[in-house]
mmCIF file of C-alpha atoms in Angstrom:
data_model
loop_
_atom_site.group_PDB
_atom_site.id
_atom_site.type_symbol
_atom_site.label_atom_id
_atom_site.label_comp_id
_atom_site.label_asym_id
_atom_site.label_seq_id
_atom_site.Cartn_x
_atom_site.Cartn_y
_atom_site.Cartn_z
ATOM 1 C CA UNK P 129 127.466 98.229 103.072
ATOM 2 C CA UNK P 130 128.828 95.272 104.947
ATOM 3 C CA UNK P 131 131.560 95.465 107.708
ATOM 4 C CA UNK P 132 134.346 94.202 105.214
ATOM 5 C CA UNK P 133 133.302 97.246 103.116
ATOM 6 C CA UNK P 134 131.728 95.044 100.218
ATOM 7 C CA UNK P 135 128.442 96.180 99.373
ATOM 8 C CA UNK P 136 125.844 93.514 99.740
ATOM 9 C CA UNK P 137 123.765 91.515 96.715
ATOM 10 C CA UNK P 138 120.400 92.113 96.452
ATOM 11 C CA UNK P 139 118.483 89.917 98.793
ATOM 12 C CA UNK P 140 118.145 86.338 97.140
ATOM 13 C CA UNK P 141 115.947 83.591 98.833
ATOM 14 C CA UNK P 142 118.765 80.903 100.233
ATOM 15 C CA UNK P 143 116.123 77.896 100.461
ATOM 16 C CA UNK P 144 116.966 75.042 97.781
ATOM 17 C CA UNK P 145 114.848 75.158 94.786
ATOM 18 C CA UNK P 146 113.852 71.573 95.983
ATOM 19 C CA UNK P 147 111.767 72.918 98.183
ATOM 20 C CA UNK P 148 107.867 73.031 98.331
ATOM 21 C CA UNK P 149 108.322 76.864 99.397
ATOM 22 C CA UNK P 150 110.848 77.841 96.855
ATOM 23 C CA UNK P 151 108.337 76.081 94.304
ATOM 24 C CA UNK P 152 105.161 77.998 95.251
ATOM 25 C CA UNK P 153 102.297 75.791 94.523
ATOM 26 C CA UNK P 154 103.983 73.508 91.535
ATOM 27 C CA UNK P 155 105.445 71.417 94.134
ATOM 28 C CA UNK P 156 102.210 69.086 94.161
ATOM 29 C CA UNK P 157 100.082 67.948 91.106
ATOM 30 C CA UNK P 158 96.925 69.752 91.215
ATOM 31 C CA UNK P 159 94.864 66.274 91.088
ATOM 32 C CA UNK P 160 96.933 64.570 94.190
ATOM 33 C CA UNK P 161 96.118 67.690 96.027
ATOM 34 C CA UNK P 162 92.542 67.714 95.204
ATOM 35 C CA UNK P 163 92.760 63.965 96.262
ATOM 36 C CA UNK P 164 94.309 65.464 99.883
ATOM 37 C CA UNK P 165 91.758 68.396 100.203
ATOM 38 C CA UNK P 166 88.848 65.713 99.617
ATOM 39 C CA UNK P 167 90.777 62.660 102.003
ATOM 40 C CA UNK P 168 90.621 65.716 104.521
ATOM 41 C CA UNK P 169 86.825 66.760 103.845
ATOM 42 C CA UNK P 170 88.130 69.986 102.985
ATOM 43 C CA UNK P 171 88.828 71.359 106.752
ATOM 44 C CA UNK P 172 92.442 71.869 108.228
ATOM 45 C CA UNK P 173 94.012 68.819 109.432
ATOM 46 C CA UNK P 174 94.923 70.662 112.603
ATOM 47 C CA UNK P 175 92.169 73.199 113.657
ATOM 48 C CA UNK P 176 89.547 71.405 111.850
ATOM 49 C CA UNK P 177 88.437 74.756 110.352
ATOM 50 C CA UNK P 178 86.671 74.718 107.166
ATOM 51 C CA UNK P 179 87.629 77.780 105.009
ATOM 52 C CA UNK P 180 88.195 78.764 101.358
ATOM 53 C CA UNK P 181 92.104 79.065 101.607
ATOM 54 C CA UNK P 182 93.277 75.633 102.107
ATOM 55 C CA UNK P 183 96.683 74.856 101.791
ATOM 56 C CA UNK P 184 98.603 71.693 102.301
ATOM 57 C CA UNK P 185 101.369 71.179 104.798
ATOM 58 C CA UNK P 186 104.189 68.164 105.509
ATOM 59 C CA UNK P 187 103.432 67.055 109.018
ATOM 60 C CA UNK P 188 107.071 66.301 108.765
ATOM 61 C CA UNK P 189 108.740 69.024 107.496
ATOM 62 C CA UNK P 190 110.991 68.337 104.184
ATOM 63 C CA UNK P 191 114.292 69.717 105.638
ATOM 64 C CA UNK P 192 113.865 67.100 108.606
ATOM 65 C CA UNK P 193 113.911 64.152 106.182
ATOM 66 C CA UNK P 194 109.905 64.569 105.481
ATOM 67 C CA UNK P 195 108.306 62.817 102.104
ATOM 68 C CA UNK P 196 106.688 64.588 99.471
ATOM 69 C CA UNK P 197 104.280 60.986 100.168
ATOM 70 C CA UNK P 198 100.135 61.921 100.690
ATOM 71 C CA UNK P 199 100.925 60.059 104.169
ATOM 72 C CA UNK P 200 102.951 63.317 104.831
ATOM 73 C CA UNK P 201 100.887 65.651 103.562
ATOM 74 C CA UNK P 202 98.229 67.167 105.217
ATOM 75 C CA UNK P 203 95.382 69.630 104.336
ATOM 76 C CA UNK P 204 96.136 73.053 106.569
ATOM 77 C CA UNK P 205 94.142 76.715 106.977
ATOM 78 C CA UNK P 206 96.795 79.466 105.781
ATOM 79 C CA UNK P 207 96.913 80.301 109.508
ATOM 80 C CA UNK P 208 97.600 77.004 111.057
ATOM 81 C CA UNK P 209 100.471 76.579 108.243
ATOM 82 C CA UNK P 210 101.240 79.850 108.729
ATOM 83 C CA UNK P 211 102.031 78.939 112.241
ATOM 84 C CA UNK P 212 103.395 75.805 112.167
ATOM 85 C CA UNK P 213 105.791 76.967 109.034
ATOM 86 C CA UNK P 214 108.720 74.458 109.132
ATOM 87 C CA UNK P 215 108.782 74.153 113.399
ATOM 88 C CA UNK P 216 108.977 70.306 114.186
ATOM 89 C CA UNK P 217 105.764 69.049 115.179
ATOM 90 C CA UNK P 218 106.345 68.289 118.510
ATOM 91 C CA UNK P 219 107.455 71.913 119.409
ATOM 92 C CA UNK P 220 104.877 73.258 117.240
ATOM 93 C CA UNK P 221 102.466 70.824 119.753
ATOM 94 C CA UNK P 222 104.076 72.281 122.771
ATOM 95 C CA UNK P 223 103.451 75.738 121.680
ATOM 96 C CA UNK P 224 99.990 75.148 121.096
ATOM 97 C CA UNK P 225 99.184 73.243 124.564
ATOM 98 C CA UNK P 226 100.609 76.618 125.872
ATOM 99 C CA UNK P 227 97.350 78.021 124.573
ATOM 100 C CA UNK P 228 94.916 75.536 125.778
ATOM 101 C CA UNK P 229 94.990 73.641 122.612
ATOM 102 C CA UNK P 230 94.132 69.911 122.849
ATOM 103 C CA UNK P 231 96.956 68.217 120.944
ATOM 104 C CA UNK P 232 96.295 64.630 122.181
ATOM 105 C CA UNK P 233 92.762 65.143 120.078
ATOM 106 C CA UNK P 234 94.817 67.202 116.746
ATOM 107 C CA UNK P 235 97.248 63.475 116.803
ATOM 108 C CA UNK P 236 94.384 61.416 116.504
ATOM 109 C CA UNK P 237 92.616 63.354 114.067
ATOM 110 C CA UNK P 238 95.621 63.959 112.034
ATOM 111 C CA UNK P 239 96.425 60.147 112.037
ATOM 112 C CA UNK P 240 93.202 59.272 111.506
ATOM 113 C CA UNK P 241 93.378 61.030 108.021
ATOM 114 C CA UNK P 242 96.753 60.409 107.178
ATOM 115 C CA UNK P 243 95.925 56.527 107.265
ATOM 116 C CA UNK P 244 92.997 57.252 104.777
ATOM 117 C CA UNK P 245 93.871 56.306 100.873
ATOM 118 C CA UNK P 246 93.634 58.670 98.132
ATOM 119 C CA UNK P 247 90.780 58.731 96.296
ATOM 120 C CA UNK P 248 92.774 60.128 93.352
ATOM 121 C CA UNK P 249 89.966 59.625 90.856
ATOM 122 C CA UNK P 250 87.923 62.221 92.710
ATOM 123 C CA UNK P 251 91.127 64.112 92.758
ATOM 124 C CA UNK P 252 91.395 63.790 89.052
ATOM 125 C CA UNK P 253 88.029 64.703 88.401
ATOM 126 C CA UNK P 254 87.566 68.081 91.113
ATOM 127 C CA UNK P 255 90.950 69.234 89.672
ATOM 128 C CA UNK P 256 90.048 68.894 85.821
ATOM 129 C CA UNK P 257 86.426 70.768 87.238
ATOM 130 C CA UNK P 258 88.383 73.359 88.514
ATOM 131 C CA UNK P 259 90.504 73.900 85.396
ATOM 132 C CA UNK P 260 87.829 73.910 83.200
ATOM 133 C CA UNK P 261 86.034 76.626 85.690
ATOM 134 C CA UNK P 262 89.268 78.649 85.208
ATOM 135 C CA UNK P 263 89.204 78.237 81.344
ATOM 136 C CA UNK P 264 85.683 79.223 81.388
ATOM 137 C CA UNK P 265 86.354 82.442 83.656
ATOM 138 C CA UNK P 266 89.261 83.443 81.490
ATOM 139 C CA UNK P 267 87.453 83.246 78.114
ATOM 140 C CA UNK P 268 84.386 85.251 79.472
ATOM 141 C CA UNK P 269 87.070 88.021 80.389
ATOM 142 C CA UNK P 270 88.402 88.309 76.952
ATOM 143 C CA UNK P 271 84.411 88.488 75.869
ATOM 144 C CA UNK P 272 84.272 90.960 77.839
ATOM 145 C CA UNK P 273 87.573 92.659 77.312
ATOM 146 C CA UNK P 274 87.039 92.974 73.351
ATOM 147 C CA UNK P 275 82.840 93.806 74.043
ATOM 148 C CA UNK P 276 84.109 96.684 75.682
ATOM 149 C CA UNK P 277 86.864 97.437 73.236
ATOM 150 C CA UNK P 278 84.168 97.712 70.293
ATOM 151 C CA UNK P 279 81.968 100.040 72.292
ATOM 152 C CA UNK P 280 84.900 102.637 72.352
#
């Protein structure tokens, strides 16, 4: 219960649906962000680390004015974006230097592959790989599924 006695709504997420967070994953189509993950030879943008849980991060956050625009968008390890989350770059950079991290080298890369162009045909073609992979996976688990409903 709240101080002026009302008791309080269930917790409901106040970011605008407009969001990339409050969208999940829908917020990008799955071929531009193949196109990103391949611009970015599939290693964070920030650590350089190359690991199977790639996300991709605005270097300029949405709610400070940032684009939706592949010159925006960046590919990012779950813990550098998990870091960064929506902290302005250049405090995010400060924090970092406070650990010994070379920024001035992070800005160059990061430019370097934000000036890159999309090759969205090779985004086009690793995403419809990757849904076809999926379709393939789910159809050998209803094989699978009814096999070992017959054996019953």
């Amino acid at each position: 219960e709240s101080r002026c006695g009302r008791v309080p709504k269930p917790y409901r997420d106040r970011r605008s649906q407009h969001t990339p967070a409050a969208q999940g994953g829908s917020w990008l189509r799955p071929s531009t962000r193949w196109s990103i993950y391949y611009r970015d030879d599939f290693a964070c943008g920030y650590c350089g680390a190359v690991t199977a849980k790639l996300t991709v991060d605005h270097v300029k956050d949405v709610a400070a004015g940032g684009s939706n625009h592949p010159s925006n968008l960046l590919t990012c390890c779950l813990r550098c974006n998990s870091s960064k989350q929506a902290t302005p770059t250049r405090k995010w950079y400060a924090k970092l230097r406070t650990r010994g991290v070379d920024t001035n080298k992070m800005r160059k890369r990061i430019a370097r592959l934000l000036k890159t162009p999309l090759d969205r045909e090779r985004g086009r073609v690793l995403a419809l790989r990757l849904a076809k992979e999926e379709d393939m996976d789910e159809e050998a688990m209803k094989m699978r599924m009814s096999a070992g409903k017959g054996q019953r």
